[in-house]
Structure formats: C-alpha cells, structure tokens
PDB file of C-alpha atoms in Angstrom:
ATOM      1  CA  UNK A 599      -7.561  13.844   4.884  1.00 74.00           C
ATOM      2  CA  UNK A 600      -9.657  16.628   3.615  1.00 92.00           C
ATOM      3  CA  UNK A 601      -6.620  18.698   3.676  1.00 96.00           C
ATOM      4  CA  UNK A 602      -4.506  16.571   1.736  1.00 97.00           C
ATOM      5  CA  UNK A 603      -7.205  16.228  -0.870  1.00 97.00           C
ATOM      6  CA  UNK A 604      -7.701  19.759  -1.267  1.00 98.00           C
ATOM      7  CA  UNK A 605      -3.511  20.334  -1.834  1.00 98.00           C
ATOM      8  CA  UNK A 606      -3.602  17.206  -4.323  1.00 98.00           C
ATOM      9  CA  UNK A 607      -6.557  18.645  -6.060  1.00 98.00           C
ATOM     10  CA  UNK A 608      -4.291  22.282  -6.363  1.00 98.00           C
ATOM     11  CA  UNK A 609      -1.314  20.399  -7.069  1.00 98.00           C
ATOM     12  CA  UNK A 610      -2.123  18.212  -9.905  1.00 98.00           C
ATOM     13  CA  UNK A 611      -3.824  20.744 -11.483  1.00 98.00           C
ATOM     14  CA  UNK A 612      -0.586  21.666 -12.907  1.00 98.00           C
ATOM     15  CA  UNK A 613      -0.148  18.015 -14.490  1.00 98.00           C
ATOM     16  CA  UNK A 614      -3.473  18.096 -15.857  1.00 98.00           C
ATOM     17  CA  UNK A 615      -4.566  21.488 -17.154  1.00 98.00           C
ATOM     18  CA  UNK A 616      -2.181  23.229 -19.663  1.00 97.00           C
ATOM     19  CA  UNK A 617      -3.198  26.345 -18.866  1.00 97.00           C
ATOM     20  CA  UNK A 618      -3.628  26.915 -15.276  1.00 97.00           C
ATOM     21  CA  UNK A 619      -4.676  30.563 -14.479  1.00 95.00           C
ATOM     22  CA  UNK A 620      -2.554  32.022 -11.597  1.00 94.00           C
ATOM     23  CA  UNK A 621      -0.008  35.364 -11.577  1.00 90.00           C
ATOM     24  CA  UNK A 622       2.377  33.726  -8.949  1.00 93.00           C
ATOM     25  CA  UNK A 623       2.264  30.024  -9.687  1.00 96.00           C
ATOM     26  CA  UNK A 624       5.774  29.641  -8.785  1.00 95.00           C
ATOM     27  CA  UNK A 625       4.763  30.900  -4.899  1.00 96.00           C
ATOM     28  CA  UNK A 626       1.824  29.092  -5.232  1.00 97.00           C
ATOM     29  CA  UNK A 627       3.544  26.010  -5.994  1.00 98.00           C
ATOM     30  CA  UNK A 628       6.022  26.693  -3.261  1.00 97.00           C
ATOM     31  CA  UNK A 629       3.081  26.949  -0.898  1.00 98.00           C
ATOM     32  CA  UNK A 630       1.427  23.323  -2.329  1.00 98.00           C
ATOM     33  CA  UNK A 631       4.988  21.424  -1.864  1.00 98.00           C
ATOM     34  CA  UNK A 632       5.100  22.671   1.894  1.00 98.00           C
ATOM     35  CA  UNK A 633       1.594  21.648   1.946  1.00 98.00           C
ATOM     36  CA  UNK A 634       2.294  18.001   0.934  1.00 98.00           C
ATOM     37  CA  UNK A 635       5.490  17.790   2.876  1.00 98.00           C
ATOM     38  CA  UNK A 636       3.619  18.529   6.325  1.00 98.00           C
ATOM     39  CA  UNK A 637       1.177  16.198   5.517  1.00 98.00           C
ATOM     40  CA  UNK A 638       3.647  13.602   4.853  1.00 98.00           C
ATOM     41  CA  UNK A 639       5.298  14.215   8.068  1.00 97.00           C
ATOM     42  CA  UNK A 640       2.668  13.900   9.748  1.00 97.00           C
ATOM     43  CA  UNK A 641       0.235  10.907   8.109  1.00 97.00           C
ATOM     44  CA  UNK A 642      -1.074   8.492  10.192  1.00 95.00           C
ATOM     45  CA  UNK A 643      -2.809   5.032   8.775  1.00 95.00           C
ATOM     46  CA  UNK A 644      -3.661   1.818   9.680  1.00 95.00           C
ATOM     47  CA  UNK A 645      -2.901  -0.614   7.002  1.00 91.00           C
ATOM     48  CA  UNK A 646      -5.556  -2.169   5.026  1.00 93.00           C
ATOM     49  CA  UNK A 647      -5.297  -5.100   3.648  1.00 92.00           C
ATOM     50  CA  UNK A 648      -7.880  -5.701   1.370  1.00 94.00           C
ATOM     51  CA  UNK A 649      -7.283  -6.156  -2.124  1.00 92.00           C
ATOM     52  CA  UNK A 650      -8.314  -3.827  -5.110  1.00 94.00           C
ATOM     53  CA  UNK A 651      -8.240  -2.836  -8.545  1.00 90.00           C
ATOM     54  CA  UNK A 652      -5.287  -2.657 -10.075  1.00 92.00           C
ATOM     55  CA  UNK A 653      -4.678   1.066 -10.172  1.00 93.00           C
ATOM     56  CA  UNK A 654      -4.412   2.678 -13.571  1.00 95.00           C
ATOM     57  CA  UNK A 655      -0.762   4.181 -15.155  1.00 94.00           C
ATOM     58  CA  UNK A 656      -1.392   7.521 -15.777  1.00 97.00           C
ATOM     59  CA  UNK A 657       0.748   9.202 -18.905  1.00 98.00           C
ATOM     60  CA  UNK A 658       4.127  10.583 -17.606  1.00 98.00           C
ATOM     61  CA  UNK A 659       4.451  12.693 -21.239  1.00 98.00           C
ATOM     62  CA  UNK A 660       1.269  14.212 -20.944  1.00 98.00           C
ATOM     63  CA  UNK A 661       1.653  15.520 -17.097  1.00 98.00           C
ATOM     64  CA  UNK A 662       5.414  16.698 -18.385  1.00 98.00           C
ATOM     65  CA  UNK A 663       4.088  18.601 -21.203  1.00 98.00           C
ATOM     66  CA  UNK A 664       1.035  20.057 -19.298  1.00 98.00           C
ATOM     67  CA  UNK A 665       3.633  21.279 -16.159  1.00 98.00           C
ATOM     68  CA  UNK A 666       6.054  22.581 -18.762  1.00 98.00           C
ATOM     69  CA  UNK A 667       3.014  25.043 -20.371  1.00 98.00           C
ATOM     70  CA  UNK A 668       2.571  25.634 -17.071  1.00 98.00           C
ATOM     71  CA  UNK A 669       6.156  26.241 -16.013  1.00 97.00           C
ATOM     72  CA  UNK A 670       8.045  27.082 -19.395  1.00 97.00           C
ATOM     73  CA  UNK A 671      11.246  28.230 -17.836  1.00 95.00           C
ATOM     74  CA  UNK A 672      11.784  25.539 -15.564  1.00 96.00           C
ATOM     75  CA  UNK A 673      14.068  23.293 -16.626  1.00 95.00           C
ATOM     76  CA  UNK A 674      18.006  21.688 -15.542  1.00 94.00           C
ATOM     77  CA  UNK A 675      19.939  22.280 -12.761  1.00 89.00           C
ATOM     78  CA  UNK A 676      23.124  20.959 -10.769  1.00 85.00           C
ATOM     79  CA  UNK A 677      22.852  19.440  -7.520  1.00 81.00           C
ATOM     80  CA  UNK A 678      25.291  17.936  -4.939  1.00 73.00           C
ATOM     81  CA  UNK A 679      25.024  13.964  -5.018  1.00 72.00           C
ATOM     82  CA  UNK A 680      26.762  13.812  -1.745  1.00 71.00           C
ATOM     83  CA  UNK A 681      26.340  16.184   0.466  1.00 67.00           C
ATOM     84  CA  UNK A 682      27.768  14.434   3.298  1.00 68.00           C
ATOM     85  CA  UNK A 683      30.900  14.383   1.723  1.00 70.00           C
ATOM     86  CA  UNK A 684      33.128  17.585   2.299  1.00 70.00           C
ATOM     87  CA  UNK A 685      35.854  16.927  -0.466  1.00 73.00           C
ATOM     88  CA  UNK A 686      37.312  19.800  -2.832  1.00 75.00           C
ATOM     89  CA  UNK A 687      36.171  17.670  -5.564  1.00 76.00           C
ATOM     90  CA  UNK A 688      32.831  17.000  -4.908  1.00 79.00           C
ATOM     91  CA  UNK A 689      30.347  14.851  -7.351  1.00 78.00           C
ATOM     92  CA  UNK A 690      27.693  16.978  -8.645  1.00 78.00           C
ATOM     93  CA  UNK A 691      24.255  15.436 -10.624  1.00 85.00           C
ATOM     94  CA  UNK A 692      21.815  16.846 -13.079  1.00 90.00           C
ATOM     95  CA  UNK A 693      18.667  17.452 -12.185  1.00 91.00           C
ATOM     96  CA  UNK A 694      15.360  18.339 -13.571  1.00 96.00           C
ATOM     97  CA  UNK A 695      12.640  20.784 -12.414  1.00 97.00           C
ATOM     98  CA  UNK A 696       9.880  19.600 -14.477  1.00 98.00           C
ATOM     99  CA  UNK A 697      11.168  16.323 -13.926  1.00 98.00           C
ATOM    100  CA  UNK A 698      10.932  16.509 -10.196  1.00 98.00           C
ATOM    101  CA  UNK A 699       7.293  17.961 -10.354  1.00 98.00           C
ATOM    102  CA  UNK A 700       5.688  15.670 -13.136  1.00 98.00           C
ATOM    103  CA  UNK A 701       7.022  12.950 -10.909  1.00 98.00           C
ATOM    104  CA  UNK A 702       5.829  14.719  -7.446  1.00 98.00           C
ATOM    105  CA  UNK A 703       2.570  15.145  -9.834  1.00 98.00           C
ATOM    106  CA  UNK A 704       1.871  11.561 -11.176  1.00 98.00           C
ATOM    107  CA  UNK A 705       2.535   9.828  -7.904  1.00 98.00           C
ATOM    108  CA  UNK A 706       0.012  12.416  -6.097  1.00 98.00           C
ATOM    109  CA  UNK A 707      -2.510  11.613  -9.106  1.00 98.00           C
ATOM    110  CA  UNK A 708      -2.253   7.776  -7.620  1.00 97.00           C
ATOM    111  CA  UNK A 709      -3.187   9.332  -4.224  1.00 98.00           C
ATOM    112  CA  UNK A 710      -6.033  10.668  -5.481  1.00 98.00           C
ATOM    113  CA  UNK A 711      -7.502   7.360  -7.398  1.00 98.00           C
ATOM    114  CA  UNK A 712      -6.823   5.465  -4.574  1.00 97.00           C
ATOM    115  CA  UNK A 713      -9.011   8.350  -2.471  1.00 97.00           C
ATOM    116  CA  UNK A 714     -11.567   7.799  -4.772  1.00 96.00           C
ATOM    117  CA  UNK A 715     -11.259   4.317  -5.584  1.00 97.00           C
ATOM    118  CA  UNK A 716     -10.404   2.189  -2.497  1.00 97.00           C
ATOM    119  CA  UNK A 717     -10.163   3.087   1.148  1.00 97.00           C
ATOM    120  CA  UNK A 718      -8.933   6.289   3.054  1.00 97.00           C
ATOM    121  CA  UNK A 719      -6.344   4.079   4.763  1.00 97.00           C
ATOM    122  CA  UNK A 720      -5.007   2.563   1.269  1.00 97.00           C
ATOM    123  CA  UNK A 721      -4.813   6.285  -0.110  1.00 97.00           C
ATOM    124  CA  UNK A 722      -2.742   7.341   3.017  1.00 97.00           C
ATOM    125  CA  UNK A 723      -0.614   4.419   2.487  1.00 97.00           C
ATOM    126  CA  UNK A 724       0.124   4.898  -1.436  1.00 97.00           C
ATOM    127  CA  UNK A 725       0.758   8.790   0.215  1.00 98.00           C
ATOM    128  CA  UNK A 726       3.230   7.995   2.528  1.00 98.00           C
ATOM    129  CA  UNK A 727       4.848   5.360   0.852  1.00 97.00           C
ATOM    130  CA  UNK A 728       5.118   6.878  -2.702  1.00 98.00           C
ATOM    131  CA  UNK A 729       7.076  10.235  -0.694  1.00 98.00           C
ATOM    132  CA  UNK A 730       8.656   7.735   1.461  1.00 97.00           C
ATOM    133  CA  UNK A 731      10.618   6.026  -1.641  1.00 97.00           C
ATOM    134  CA  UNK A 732       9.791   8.619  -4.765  1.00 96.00           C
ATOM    135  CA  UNK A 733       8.935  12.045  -4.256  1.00 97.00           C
ATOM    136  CA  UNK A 734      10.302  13.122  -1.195  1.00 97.00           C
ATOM    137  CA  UNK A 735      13.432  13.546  -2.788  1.00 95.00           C
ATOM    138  CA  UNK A 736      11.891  15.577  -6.066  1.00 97.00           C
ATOM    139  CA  UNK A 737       9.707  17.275  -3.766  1.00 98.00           C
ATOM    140  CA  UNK A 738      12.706  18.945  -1.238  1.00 97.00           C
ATOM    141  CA  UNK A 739      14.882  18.722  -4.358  1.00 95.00           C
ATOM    142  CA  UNK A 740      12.628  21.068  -5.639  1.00 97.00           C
ATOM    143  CA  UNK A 741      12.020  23.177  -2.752  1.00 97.00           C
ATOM    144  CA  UNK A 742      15.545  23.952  -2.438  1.00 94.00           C
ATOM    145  CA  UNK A 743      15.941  24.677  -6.306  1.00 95.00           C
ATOM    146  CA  UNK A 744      13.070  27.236  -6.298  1.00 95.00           C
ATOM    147  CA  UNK A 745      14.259  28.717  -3.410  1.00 93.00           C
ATOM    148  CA  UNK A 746      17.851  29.332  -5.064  1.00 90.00           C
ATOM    149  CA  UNK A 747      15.850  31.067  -7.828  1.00 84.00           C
ATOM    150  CA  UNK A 748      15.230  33.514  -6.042  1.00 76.00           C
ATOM    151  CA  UNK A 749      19.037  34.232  -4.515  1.00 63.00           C
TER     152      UNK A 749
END
C-alpha cells in the first residue's frame, strides 16, 4: 500500500499544483502510469463493508486546468474505437490527453481520501474498482498515445 500511496502522491501532484517542477515530466509521468497499472494488476483486498462518509467531489475544471499548466501541449488525438475489427473502413474516436489524465487524476485523488479517510481495504477497493470501470482505459489510452509521441 505504501507504494501505491507514494505513486498517487507523485501522480496527483500534477492535478493539484500548477506548477510542478520537473525537466522530463512527460517520462516521469510515463514512469507514474506504469506505476499505477502494476499496482492495479496486482491489488489484493478483502471487502469491507462498513459504511462511511460520503466521499467528497473534487473539481474536474480545476485538476484540468492545473494538468494543462503542467502539460500545455497535450491535447487531441485519434484513436481506433474497434480494434478488433480489421475493416478498410475502420471507425476512429477523438480522444483527449488531458482528458485522460485529469480523469486518471481525480479518480486517484478518491484513492487517496479514502486512504486517509476510511479503511486500507475500502481505499484498495475504490483503487481497483475506479481502474476496473474508469481509468484503465484513459490510463493505457494514454500510455499508448505518449508512446506514439515519441515515433
């Protein structure tokens, strides 16, 4: 757990500090999403099922504009919706970089409430279910995008 609180920590720095003070942040956030992704494939809870606090909604437009000062030439980029399909005309989607990291960002800032607010088990659970259902997808969305960058 210690290890996925120290990557969340790095991580939502980016959502929550305009400014953050790195030369490679692009590697560094490279190295963060493989960080989360290993720990998502390989969580391990028990469920708890006590209740708690309603957890707070934190502001979507104010982790955007934070990871765009951070990242100001991420932005769109094209995507195959389908790529099981293999047909000439294939459908292709939009997609959003600082989309697909505000999102990764604000469902990791859960993670960490719930880490500080309610049980280690509840945290791991928000965790694996929020990538299970949400961010996975940004996160190797992502991935793949920032890799291309650099083709």
């Amino acid at each position: 757990m210690s290890e996925l609180r120290r990557l969340i920590d790095k991580i939502t720095e980016f959502g929550i500090n305009p400014k953050v003070e790195l030369t490679d942040k692009t590697d560094v956030l490279k190295k963060l999403l493989v960080g989360i992704y290993s720990e998502y494939l390989n969580v391990e809870f028990e469920f708890d099922e006590k209740d708690y606090k309603e957890e707070p909604n934190f502001d979507y437009d104010e982790i955007l504009k934070n990871v765009k000062s951070n990242f100001p030439d991420f932005g769109w980029y094209s995507s195959v919706l389908d790529s099981n399909k293999m047909e000439p005309n294939i459908e292709i989607g939009i997609e959003d970089e600082l989309d697909d990291l505000t999102d990764i960002i604000k469902d990791l800032m859960l993670v960490k409430w719930c880490m500080e607010n309610t049980s280690e088990n509840n945290a791991l659970w928000h965790f694996e279910f929020s990538m299970r259902i949400h961010s996975e997808q940004h996160l190797v969305n992502l991935l793949k995008r920032l890799k291309e960058r650099n083709d």
